[in-house]
Amino acid sequence: GLRNWIRRADWQMVAQGLRYAYEARAVFNLPRTEQSATEVNGLWKKALDVAGDLPEQLQVLADAAVAWGMNEQWEQCWWRVANGNVAQENALMILLRNYMLNDNTFGQYRVARRLLTLDPRDLTAKNNTVYFGLLLQLDSPDLPSLAEELYQAAPTNPNFVATYALALFRKDPNLAREAIEKLEQLPAKDLEIGGVALTYGYILAHAGDRDKARQYLRKADGTKMLPEEQKLFDEAKRLGVAYLPYKTHVHRLFVDLTHPWLIGFRRPLF
């Protein structure tokens, strides 16, 4: 079939990289097995190696990959450009749009990290690197220091302050009150911004201020969230419910009824 024709054809006048790409496509269209997947990756790597770091050739391969439904290979093409020396930012923006459409938090983190490497003064890239890293709970030792730099550079930017507050809390839950104080230095209207309200409500819930936490979680509810942000939201909601148990007063002994998935329950004082 296609693969036999590819091998017999005279490729002297055609880019060798496309030969490997077409052969990878031929194997990709066969019934998928672990062996065929390995072969596809090997052939595509050869195509990338032939293209080198030339954006024009890599874009040709990327266009072919997306037309053939080879999304992983499409991504590899653009990362080859992004990690090269020419047109990196253009490639990163293409990757970022794809990751945003697919709610791919780790992909967005990779883009932000690469943008920060290209320009360490880029505060937006620094914020996104820290925020996505915190959401993913990555064990990256530079996140706290990057968050501190971010806050010192722009202490009135609500998104940056929220990222710094989350970094403080993730570093040590005992710093929840300090994180809340940083957030409360912002104007009241800034605390109602979706992502800021989520972070504020999440930390308030952990600090024990459930009523206020619910107020800000309601403002965050309904906004578009990444999967990891939804986990923060759900966790904060469970903590809020934990302080509103059913109480029966028919005996001197009290009974608290809770759902099995409830975490962080402590009996209210009143």
Tab-separated table of C-alpha atoms in Angstrom:
chain	number	residue	atom	x	y	z
A	1	GLY	CA	0.000	0.000	0.000
A	2	LEU	CA	1.081	3.533	0.753
A	3	ARG	CA	4.083	2.435	2.761
A	4	ASN	CA	5.470	0.218	-0.046
A	5	TRP	CA	5.016	3.031	-2.561
A	6	ILE	CA	6.871	5.423	-0.266
A	7	ARG	CA	9.815	3.065	0.009
A	8	ARG	CA	10.021	2.459	-3.782
A	9	ALA	CA	9.567	6.090	-4.827
A	10	ASP	CA	12.484	8.251	-5.925
A	11	TRP	CA	12.858	10.823	-3.157
A	12	GLN	CA	15.983	12.495	-4.495
A	13	MET	CA	14.008	15.544	-5.614
A	14	VAL	CA	11.771	15.641	-2.545
A	15	ALA	CA	12.677	16.659	0.962
A	16	GLN	CA	13.866	13.585	2.830
A	17	GLY	CA	12.025	14.791	5.899
A	18	LEU	CA	8.686	14.473	4.116
A	19	ARG	CA	9.553	10.917	3.167
A	20	TYR	CA	9.874	9.994	6.831
A	21	ALA	CA	6.716	11.964	7.619
A	22	TYR	CA	4.670	10.117	4.991
A	23	GLU	CA	6.012	6.792	6.180
A	24	ALA	CA	5.112	7.717	9.761
A	25	ARG	CA	1.605	8.535	8.528
A	26	ALA	CA	1.343	5.167	6.800
A	27	VAL	CA	2.255	3.352	10.030
A	28	PHE	CA	-0.002	5.690	12.048
A	29	ASN	CA	-3.006	4.602	9.939
A	30	LEU	CA	-2.358	0.914	10.619
A	31	PRO	CA	-4.083	-0.806	13.579
A	32	ARG	CA	-2.458	0.713	16.662
A	33	THR	CA	-0.091	-1.444	18.692
A	34	GLU	CA	2.728	-0.577	21.057
A	35	GLN	CA	5.208	-1.551	18.361
A	36	SER	CA	3.562	0.620	15.692
A	37	ALA	CA	3.420	3.587	18.064
A	38	THR	CA	7.150	3.221	18.704
A	39	GLU	CA	7.783	3.031	14.972
A	40	VAL	CA	5.709	6.164	14.311
A	41	ASN	CA	7.697	8.062	16.930
A	42	GLY	CA	10.979	6.858	15.476
A	43	LEU	CA	10.064	7.849	11.922
A	44	TRP	CA	8.753	11.230	13.031
A	45	LYS	CA	11.943	11.883	14.957
A	46	LYS	CA	13.883	11.249	11.753
A	47	ALA	CA	11.658	13.756	9.953
A	48	LEU	CA	12.310	16.322	12.687
A	49	ASP	CA	16.034	15.682	12.605
A	50	VAL	CA	16.111	16.274	8.852
A	51	ALA	CA	14.178	19.531	9.310
A	52	GLY	CA	16.632	20.570	12.000
A	53	ASP	CA	15.751	23.902	13.565
A	54	LEU	CA	14.451	25.556	10.382
A	55	PRO	CA	10.995	26.993	11.181
A	56	GLU	CA	9.807	26.811	7.556
A	57	GLN	CA	10.472	23.075	7.257
A	58	LEU	CA	9.078	22.382	10.714
A	59	GLN	CA	5.897	24.286	9.850
A	60	VAL	CA	5.453	22.117	6.750
A	61	LEU	CA	5.675	19.040	8.970
A	62	ALA	CA	3.304	20.602	11.514
A	63	ASP	CA	0.731	21.399	8.828
A	64	ALA	CA	0.962	17.837	7.548
A	65	ALA	CA	0.621	16.388	11.044
A	66	VAL	CA	-2.514	18.353	11.891
A	67	ALA	CA	-4.076	17.456	8.531
A	68	TRP	CA	-3.424	13.776	9.258
A	69	GLY	CA	-4.777	13.923	12.806
A	70	MET	CA	-1.324	13.335	14.324
A	71	ASN	CA	-1.715	15.802	17.179
A	72	GLU	CA	1.216	14.589	19.247
A	73	GLN	CA	3.522	14.950	16.255
A	74	TRP	CA	2.086	18.422	15.519
A	75	GLU	CA	2.997	19.440	19.056
A	76	GLN	CA	6.522	18.078	18.675
A	77	CYS	CA	7.068	20.239	15.580
A	78	TRP	CA	6.121	23.458	17.295
A	79	TRP	CA	8.126	22.644	20.411
A	80	ARG	CA	11.140	22.102	18.182
A	81	VAL	CA	10.641	25.665	16.906
A	82	ALA	CA	9.904	27.009	20.402
A	83	ASN	CA	13.152	25.552	21.748
A	84	GLY	CA	15.178	26.836	18.803
A	85	ASN	CA	16.675	30.237	18.088
A	86	VAL	CA	14.209	31.662	15.541
A	87	ALA	CA	10.456	32.420	15.768
A	88	GLN	CA	10.193	30.933	19.260
A	89	GLU	CA	7.473	33.296	20.500
A	90	ASN	CA	5.289	32.682	17.461
A	91	ALA	CA	5.516	28.929	18.047
A	92	LEU	CA	4.769	29.363	21.740
A	93	MET	CA	1.626	31.393	20.989
A	94	ILE	CA	0.418	28.648	18.632
A	95	LEU	CA	1.006	26.040	21.331
A	96	LEU	CA	-0.624	28.232	23.978
A	97	ARG	CA	-3.831	28.633	21.959
A	98	ASN	CA	-4.035	24.868	21.599
A	99	TYR	CA	-3.457	24.269	25.306
A	100	MET	CA	-6.027	26.898	26.299
A	101	LEU	CA	-8.665	25.385	24.019
A	102	ASN	CA	-8.036	21.968	25.567
A	103	ASP	CA	-7.724	23.136	29.208
A	104	ASN	CA	-4.200	21.709	29.272
A	105	THR	CA	-2.691	23.239	32.411
A	106	PHE	CA	0.676	21.518	32.133
A	107	GLY	CA	1.022	22.642	28.527
A	108	GLN	CA	0.322	26.237	29.574
A	109	TYR	CA	2.905	25.872	32.319
A	110	ARG	CA	5.508	24.693	29.784
A	111	VAL	CA	4.790	27.674	27.537
A	112	ALA	CA	5.026	30.136	30.442
A	113	ARG	CA	8.276	28.574	31.643
A	114	ARG	CA	9.812	28.836	28.164
A	115	LEU	CA	8.656	32.465	27.763
A	116	LEU	CA	10.226	33.271	31.118
A	117	THR	CA	13.494	31.693	29.988
A	118	LEU	CA	13.442	33.860	26.858
A	119	ASP	CA	12.701	37.022	28.865
A	120	PRO	CA	13.178	36.859	32.659
A	121	ARG	CA	11.639	40.366	32.923
A	122	ASP	CA	8.291	39.205	31.533
A	123	LEU	CA	6.022	39.498	34.589
A	124	THR	CA	3.067	37.812	32.915
A	125	ALA	CA	5.211	34.789	32.050
A	126	LYS	CA	6.552	34.774	35.602
A	127	ASN	CA	3.046	34.918	37.063
A	128	ASN	CA	1.809	32.101	34.827
A	129	THR	CA	4.844	29.967	35.605
A	130	VAL	CA	4.216	30.277	39.340
A	131	TYR	CA	0.422	29.998	39.190
A	132	PHE	CA	0.278	26.957	36.917
A	133	GLY	CA	3.123	25.342	38.844
A	134	LEU	CA	1.176	25.798	42.096
A	135	LEU	CA	-2.025	24.450	40.569
A	136	LEU	CA	-0.138	21.373	39.361
A	137	GLN	CA	1.637	21.086	42.732
A	138	LEU	CA	4.965	20.767	40.944
A	139	ASP	CA	8.050	20.258	43.070
A	140	SER	CA	9.869	23.235	41.574
A	141	PRO	CA	12.086	24.933	44.187
A	142	ASP	CA	12.158	28.316	42.432
A	143	LEU	CA	8.388	28.954	42.578
A	144	PRO	CA	8.378	30.691	46.009
A	145	SER	CA	11.218	33.040	45.050
A	146	LEU	CA	9.595	33.818	41.683
A	147	ALA	CA	6.344	34.622	43.497
A	148	GLU	CA	8.205	36.960	45.842
A	149	GLU	CA	9.867	38.728	42.887
A	150	LEU	CA	6.483	39.062	41.218
A	151	TYR	CA	4.885	40.654	44.273
A	152	GLN	CA	7.765	43.064	44.799
A	153	ALA	CA	7.590	44.147	41.151
A	154	ALA	CA	3.812	44.709	41.019
A	155	PRO	CA	2.173	44.719	44.491
A	156	THR	CA	-1.061	46.252	43.176
A	157	ASN	CA	-1.729	43.820	40.320
A	158	PRO	CA	-4.630	41.647	41.592
A	159	ASN	CA	-3.640	38.525	39.645
A	160	PHE	CA	-0.023	38.755	40.742
A	161	VAL	CA	-1.012	39.330	44.376
A	162	ALA	CA	-3.362	36.332	44.263
A	163	THR	CA	-0.553	34.172	42.890
A	164	TYR	CA	1.769	35.365	45.642
A	165	ALA	CA	-0.871	34.673	48.296
A	166	LEU	CA	-1.397	31.142	46.989
A	167	ALA	CA	2.372	30.601	46.959
A	168	LEU	CA	2.591	31.697	50.609
A	169	PHE	CA	-0.202	29.332	51.602
A	170	ARG	CA	1.226	26.405	49.631
A	171	LYS	CA	4.648	27.015	51.149
A	172	ASP	CA	3.205	26.854	54.678
A	173	PRO	CA	-0.521	26.674	55.582
A	174	ASN	CA	0.322	28.571	58.773
A	175	LEU	CA	0.940	31.588	56.548
A	176	ALA	CA	-2.740	31.690	55.562
A	177	ARG	CA	-3.387	34.854	57.571
A	178	GLU	CA	-0.427	36.623	55.982
A	179	ALA	CA	-1.673	35.574	52.551
A	180	ILE	CA	-5.137	36.933	53.379
A	181	GLU	CA	-3.629	40.232	54.523
A	182	LYS	CA	-1.809	40.627	51.215
A	183	LEU	CA	-5.049	40.052	49.319
A	184	GLU	CA	-7.027	42.417	51.530
A	185	GLN	CA	-4.682	45.250	50.617
A	186	LEU	CA	-6.282	45.173	47.163
A	187	PRO	CA	-9.377	47.287	46.366
A	188	ALA	CA	-12.636	45.452	47.110
A	189	LYS	CA	-13.576	45.313	43.413
A	190	ASP	CA	-10.323	43.488	42.582
A	191	LEU	CA	-11.174	40.741	45.067
A	192	GLU	CA	-14.285	39.998	42.995
A	193	ILE	CA	-12.294	39.094	39.857
A	194	GLY	CA	-12.908	35.396	39.099
A	195	GLY	CA	-9.440	33.947	39.688
A	196	VAL	CA	-8.677	36.313	42.562
A	197	ALA	CA	-12.017	35.519	44.235
A	198	LEU	CA	-11.264	31.803	43.905
A	199	THR	CA	-7.853	32.118	45.552
A	200	TYR	CA	-9.198	34.415	48.275
A	201	GLY	CA	-12.145	32.127	49.033
A	202	TYR	CA	-9.920	29.046	49.016
A	203	ILE	CA	-7.471	30.489	51.550
A	204	LEU	CA	-10.283	31.931	53.697
A	205	ALA	CA	-11.918	28.496	53.852
A	206	HIS	CA	-8.688	26.926	55.070
A	207	ALA	CA	-8.189	29.721	57.594
A	208	GLY	CA	-11.618	29.015	59.125
A	209	ASP	CA	-13.507	32.071	57.842
A	210	ARG	CA	-16.189	29.971	56.123
A	211	ASP	CA	-18.896	32.619	55.814
A	212	LYS	CA	-16.619	35.061	54.026
A	213	ALA	CA	-15.137	32.250	51.957
A	214	ARG	CA	-18.577	31.276	50.651
A	215	GLN	CA	-19.197	34.903	49.658
A	216	TYR	CA	-16.152	34.947	47.378
A	217	LEU	CA	-16.550	31.396	46.141
A	218	ARG	CA	-19.982	32.397	44.859
A	219	LYS	CA	-18.300	35.137	42.828
A	220	ALA	CA	-15.896	32.608	41.346
A	221	ASP	CA	-18.649	30.080	40.645
A	222	GLY	CA	-19.698	30.028	37.007
A	223	THR	CA	-16.413	31.409	35.668
A	224	LYS	CA	-14.365	29.225	33.349
A	225	MET	CA	-11.902	27.170	35.374
A	226	LEU	CA	-9.059	24.851	34.590
A	227	PRO	CA	-9.461	21.321	36.008
A	228	GLU	CA	-6.990	22.113	38.797
A	229	GLU	CA	-8.838	25.324	39.643
A	230	GLN	CA	-12.068	23.346	39.867
A	231	LYS	CA	-10.376	21.089	42.416
A	232	LEU	CA	-9.503	24.125	44.555
A	233	PHE	CA	-13.095	25.328	44.284
A	234	ASP	CA	-14.553	21.943	45.239
A	235	GLU	CA	-12.138	21.560	48.152
A	236	ALA	CA	-13.038	25.002	49.514
A	237	LYS	CA	-16.757	24.215	49.180
A	238	ARG	CA	-16.336	20.976	51.131
A	239	LEU	CA	-14.518	22.855	53.882
A	240	GLY	CA	-17.390	25.346	53.999
A	241	VAL	CA	-19.960	22.597	54.368
A	242	ALA	CA	-17.861	21.045	57.124
A	243	TYR	CA	-18.704	23.991	59.341
A	244	LEU	CA	-22.420	23.656	58.692
A	245	PRO	CA	-23.236	20.141	59.946
A	246	TYR	CA	-26.707	18.935	60.767
A	247	LYS	CA	-27.174	19.013	64.551
A	248	THR	CA	-29.845	17.110	66.395
A	249	HIS	CA	-30.651	18.386	69.888
A	250	VAL	CA	-32.956	15.628	71.052
A	251	HIS	CA	-30.447	14.375	73.626
A	252	ARG	CA	-27.575	15.714	75.625
A	253	LEU	CA	-25.401	13.858	73.131
A	254	PHE	CA	-24.981	15.574	69.752
A	255	VAL	CA	-24.881	13.737	66.431
A	256	ASP	CA	-23.168	15.259	63.394
A	257	LEU	CA	-24.275	13.898	60.029
A	258	THR	CA	-21.719	14.310	57.259
A	259	HIS	CA	-21.050	12.959	53.792
A	260	PRO	CA	-18.266	10.332	53.485
A	261	TRP	CA	-16.173	12.635	51.286
A	262	LEU	CA	-16.179	15.464	53.832
A	263	ILE	CA	-12.695	16.538	54.909
A	264	GLY	CA	-11.419	18.997	57.511
A	265	PHE	CA	-14.416	18.784	59.864
A	266	ARG	CA	-14.164	20.453	63.263
A	267	ARG	CA	-17.134	21.051	65.559
A	268	PRO	CA	-18.172	24.736	65.651
A	269	LEU	CA	-17.960	26.538	68.955
A	270	PHE	CA	-21.640	27.506	68.782
